[in-house]
mmCIF file of C-alpha atoms in Angstrom:
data_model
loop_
_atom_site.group_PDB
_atom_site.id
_atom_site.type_symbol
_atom_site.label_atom_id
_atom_site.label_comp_id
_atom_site.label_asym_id
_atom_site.label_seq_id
_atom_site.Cartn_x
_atom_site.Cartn_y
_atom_site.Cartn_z
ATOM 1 C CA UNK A 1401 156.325 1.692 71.998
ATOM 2 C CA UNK A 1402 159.455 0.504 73.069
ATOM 3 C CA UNK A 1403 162.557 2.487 73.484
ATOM 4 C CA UNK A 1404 165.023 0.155 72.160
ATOM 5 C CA UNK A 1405 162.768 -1.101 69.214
ATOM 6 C CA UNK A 1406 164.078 -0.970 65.679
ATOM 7 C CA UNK A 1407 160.978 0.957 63.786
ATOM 8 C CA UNK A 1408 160.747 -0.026 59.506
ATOM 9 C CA UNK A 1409 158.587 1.869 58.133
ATOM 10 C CA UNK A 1410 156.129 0.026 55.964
ATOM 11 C CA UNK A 1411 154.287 1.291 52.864
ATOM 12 C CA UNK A 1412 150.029 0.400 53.002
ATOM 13 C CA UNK A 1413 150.213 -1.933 50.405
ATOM 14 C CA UNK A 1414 153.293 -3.745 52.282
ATOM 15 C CA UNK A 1415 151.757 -3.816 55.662
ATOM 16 C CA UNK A 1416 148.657 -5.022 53.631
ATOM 17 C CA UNK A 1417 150.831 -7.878 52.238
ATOM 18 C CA UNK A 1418 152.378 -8.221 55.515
ATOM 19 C CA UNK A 1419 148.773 -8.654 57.236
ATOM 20 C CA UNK A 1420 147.562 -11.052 55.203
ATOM 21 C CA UNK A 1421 150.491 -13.558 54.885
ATOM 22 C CA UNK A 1422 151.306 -13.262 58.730
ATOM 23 C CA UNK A 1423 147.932 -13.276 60.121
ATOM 24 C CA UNK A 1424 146.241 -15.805 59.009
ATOM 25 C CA UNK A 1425 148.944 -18.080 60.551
ATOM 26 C CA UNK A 1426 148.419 -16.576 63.985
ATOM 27 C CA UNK A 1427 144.960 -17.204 63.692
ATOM 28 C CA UNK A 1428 145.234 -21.345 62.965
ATOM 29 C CA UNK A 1429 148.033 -21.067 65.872
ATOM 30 C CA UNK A 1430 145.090 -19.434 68.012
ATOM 31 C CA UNK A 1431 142.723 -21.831 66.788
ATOM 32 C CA UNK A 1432 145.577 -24.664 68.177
ATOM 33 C CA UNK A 1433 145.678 -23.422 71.116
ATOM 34 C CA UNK A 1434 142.100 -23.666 71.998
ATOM 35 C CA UNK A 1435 141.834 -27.385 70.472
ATOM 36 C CA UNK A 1436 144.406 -28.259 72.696
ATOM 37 C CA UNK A 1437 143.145 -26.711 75.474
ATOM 38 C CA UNK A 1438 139.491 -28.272 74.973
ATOM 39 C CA UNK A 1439 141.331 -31.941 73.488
ATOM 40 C CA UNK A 1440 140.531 -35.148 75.307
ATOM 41 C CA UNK A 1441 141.585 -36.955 71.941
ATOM 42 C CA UNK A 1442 143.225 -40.849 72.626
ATOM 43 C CA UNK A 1443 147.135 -41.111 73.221
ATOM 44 C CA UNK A 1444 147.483 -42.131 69.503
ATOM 45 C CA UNK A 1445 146.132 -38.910 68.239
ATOM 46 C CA UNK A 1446 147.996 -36.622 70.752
ATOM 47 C CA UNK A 1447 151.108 -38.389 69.452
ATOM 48 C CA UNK A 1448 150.180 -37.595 66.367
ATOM 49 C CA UNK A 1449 149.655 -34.196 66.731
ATOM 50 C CA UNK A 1450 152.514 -33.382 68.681
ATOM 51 C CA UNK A 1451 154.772 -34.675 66.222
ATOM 52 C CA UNK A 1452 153.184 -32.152 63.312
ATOM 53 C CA UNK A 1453 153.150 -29.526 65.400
ATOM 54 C CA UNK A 1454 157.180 -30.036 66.228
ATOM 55 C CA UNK A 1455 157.436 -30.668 62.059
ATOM 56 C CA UNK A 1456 156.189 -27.668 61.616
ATOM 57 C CA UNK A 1457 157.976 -25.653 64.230
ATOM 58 C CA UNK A 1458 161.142 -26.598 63.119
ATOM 59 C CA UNK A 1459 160.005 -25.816 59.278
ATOM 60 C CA UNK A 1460 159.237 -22.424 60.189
ATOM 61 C CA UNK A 1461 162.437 -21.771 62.366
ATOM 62 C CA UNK A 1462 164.486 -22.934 59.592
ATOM 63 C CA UNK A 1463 163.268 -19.831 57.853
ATOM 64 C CA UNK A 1464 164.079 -16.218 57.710
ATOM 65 C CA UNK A 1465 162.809 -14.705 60.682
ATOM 66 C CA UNK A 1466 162.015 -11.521 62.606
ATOM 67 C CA UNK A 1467 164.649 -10.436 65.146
ATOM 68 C CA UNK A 1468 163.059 -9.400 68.892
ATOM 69 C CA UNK A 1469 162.577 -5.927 68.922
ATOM 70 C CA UNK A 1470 161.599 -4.973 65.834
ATOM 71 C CA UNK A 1471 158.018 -2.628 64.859
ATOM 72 C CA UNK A 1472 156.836 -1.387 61.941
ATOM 73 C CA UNK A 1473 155.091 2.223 61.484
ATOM 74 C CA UNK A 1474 152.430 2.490 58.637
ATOM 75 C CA UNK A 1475 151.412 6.456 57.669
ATOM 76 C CA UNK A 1476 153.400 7.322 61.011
ATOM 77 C CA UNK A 1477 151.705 4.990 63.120
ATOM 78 C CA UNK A 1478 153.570 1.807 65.095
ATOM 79 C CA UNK A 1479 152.585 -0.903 63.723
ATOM 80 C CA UNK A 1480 153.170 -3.806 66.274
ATOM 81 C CA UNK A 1481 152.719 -7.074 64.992
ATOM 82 C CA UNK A 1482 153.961 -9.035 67.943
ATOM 83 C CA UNK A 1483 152.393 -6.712 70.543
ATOM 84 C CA UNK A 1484 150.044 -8.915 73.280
ATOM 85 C CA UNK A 1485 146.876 -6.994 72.885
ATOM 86 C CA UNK A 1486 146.937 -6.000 69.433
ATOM 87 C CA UNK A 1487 149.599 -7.863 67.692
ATOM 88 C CA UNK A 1488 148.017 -9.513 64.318
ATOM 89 C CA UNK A 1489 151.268 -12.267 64.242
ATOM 90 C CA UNK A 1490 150.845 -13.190 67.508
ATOM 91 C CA UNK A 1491 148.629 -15.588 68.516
ATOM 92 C CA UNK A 1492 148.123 -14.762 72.315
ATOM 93 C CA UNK A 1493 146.672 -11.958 71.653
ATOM 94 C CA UNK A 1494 142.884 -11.982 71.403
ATOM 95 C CA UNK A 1495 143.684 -9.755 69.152
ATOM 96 C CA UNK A 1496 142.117 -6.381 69.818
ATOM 97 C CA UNK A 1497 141.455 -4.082 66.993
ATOM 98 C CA UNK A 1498 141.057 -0.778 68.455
ATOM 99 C CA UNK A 1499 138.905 2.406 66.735
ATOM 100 C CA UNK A 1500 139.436 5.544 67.295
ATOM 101 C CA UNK A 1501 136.738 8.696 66.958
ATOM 102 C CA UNK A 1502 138.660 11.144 64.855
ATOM 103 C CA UNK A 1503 136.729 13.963 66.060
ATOM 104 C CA UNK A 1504 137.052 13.068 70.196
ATOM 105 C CA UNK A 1505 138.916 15.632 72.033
ATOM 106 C CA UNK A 1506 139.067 12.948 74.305
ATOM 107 C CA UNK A 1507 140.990 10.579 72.486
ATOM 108 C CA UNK A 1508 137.923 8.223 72.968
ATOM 109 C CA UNK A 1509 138.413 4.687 71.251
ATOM 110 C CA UNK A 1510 137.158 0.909 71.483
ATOM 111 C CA UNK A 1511 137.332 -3.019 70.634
ATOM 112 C CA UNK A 1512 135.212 -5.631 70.442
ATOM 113 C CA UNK A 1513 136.726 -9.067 70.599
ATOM 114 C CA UNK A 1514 136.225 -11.973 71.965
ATOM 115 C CA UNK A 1515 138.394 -13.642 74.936
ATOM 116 C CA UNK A 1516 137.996 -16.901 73.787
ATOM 117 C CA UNK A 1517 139.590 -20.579 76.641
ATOM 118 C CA UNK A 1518 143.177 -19.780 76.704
ATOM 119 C CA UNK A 1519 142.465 -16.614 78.698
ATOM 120 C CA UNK A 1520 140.106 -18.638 81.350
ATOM 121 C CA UNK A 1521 141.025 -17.663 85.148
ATOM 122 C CA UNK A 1522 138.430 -18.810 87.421
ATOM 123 C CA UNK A 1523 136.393 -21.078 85.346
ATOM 124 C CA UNK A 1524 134.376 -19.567 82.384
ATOM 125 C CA UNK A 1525 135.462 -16.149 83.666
ATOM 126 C CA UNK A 1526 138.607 -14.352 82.168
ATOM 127 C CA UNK A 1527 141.867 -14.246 84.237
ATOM 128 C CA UNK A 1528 142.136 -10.760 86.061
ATOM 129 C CA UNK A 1529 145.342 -10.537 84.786
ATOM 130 C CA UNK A 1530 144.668 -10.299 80.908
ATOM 131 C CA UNK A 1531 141.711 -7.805 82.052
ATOM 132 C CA UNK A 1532 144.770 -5.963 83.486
ATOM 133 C CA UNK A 1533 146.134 -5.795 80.087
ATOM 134 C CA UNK A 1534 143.516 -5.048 77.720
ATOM 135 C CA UNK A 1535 142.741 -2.138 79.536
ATOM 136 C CA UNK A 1536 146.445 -1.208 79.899
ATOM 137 C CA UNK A 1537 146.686 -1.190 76.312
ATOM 138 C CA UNK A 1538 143.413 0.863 75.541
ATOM 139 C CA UNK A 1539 143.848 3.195 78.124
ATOM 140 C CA UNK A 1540 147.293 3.978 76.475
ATOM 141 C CA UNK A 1541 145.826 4.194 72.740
ATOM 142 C CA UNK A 1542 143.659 6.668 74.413
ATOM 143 C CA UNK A 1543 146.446 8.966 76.143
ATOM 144 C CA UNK A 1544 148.539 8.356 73.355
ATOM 145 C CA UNK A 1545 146.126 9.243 70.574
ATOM 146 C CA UNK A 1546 146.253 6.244 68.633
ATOM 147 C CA UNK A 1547 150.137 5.538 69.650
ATOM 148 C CA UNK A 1548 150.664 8.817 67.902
ATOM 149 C CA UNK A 1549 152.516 10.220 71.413
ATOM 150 C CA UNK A 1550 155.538 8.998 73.011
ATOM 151 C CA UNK A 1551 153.671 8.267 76.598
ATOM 152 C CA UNK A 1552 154.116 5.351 78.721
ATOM 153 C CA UNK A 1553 152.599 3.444 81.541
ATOM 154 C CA UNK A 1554 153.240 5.175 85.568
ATOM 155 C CA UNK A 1555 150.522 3.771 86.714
ATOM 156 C CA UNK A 1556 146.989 2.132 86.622
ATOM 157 C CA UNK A 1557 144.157 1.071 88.979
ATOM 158 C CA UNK A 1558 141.948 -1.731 88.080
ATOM 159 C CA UNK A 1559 138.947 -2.271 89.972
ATOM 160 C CA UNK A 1560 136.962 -5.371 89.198
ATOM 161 C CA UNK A 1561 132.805 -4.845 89.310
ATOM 162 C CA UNK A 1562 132.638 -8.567 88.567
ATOM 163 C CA UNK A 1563 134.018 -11.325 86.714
ATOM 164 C CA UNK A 1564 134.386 -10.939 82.932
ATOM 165 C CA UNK A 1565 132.566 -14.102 80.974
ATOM 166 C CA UNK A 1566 134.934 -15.521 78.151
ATOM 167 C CA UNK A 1567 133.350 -14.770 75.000
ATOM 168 C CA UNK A 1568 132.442 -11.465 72.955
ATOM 169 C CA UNK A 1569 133.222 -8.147 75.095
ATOM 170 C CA UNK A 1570 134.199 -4.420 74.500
ATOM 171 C CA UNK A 1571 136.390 -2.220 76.086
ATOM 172 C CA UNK A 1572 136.357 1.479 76.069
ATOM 173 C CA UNK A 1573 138.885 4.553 77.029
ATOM 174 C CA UNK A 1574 139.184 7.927 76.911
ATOM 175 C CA UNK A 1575 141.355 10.432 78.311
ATOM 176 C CA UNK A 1576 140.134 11.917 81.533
ATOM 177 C CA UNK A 1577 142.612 15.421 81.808
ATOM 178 C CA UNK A 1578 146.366 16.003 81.413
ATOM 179 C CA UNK A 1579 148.889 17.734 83.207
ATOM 180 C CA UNK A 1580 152.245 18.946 82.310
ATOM 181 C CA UNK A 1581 153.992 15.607 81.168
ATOM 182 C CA UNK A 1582 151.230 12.907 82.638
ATOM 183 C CA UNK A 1583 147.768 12.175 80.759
ATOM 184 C CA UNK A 1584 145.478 10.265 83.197
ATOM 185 C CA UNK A 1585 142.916 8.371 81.326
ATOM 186 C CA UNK A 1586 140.413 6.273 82.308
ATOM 187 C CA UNK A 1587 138.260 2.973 80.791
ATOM 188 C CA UNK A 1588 136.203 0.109 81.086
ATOM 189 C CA UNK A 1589 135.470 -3.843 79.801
ATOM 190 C CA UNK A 1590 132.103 -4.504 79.211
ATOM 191 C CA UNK A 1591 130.117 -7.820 78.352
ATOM 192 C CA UNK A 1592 125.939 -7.600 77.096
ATOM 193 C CA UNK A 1593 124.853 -7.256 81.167
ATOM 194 C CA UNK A 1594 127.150 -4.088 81.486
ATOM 195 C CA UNK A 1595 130.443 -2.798 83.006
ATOM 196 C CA UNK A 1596 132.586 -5.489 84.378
ATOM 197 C CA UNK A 1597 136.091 -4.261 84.818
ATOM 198 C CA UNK A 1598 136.786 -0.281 85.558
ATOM 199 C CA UNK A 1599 140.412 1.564 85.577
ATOM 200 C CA UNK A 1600 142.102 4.701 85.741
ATOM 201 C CA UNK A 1601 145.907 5.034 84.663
ATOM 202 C CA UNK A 1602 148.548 8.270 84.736
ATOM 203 C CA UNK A 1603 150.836 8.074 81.230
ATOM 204 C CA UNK A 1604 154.199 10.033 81.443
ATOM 205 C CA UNK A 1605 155.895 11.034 78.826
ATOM 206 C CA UNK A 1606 159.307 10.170 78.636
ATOM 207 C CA UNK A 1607 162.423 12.596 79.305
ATOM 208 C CA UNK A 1608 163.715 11.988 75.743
ATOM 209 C CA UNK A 1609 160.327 13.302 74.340
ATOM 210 C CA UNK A 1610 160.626 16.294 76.390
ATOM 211 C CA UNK A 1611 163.716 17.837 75.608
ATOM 212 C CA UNK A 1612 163.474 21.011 73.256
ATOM 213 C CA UNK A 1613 160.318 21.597 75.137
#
């Protein structure tokens, strides 16, 4: 959650209609990104492509759009749609789709996705940094209780067992104990052979949450 962001709040059936107009389009764009990644196509073809892809850039900026900033909340939930980790309209993110266990006391919660080329750091291994955020993201769902809470990153500790393969992998978090205004929580990326990225993070809540306390 940001503290500047401009929340609408969105019926189901609108965030439904929302989903599946926006998404879609995030996932070609994904799709894009790894064909151009991967592409050794002639100079023709490149030429080609480029100039759709610029066609259809400026088609879609000549259209309404969504000012910076702006969230949604669904049933009292945010709602991010341009979030990196979990943002369905954004096509850098993988994107996670994070569970949560309604009767944890732990907040406990998980994704499986796939990290598919554009995330490649050393080669066929995921970049550290994008390890860094998925887990900064699931380690706050966790202290946050599903973004219920008003909490926000102090800080977090990644330790890396080994790399992380591209491809399908899960990540895990839970929260570890609280006290007073920080939740410390802690989590973990996994592929098939196990554990491959650990961390531990404190989440504070904010002085504007506290007040009336």
């Amino acid at each position: 959650m940001e503290l500047d962001a401009t929340f609408e709040v969105l019926s189901e059936a609108e965030h439904n209609r929302v989903t599946a107009t926006y998404a879609p389009l995030a996932a070609a764009v994904r799709d894009l990104i790894d064909a151009t990644i991967r592409t050794e196509a002639d100079d023709d073809v490149i030429l080609q492509a480029r100039t759709a892809i610029e066609a259809v850039t400026r088609s879609l900026r000549s259209q309404r759009t969504r000012p910076s900033g702006i969230s949604y909340r669904v049933d009292g939930r945010p709602v991010p749609l341009g979030n990196a980790a979990v943002g369905q309209c954004n096509p850098i993110a993988p994107p996670l789709v994070v569970h949560h266990d309604p009767d944890a006391r732990d907040g406990r919660c998980f994704s499986e996705f796939v990290l598919g080329t554009a995330y490649e750091g050393p080669p066929g291994l995921a970049h550290g940094g994008v390890s860094a955020l998925v887990l900064d993201h699931m380690l706050g769902e966790a202290a946050s209780r599903g973004l219920t809470q008003p909490l926000f990153t102090g800080t977090i500790t990644v330790k890396y067992l080994r790399g992380t393969p591209l491809g399908p992998v899960r990540s895990e978090a839970w929260i570890d104990r609280t006290a007073g205004i920080k939740t410390f929580a802690r989590g973990f990326i996994s592929d098939k052979a196990g554990v491959t990225v650990e961390a531990e993070g404190i989440f504070i809540k904010p002085a504007w949450a506290r007040e009336g306390e």
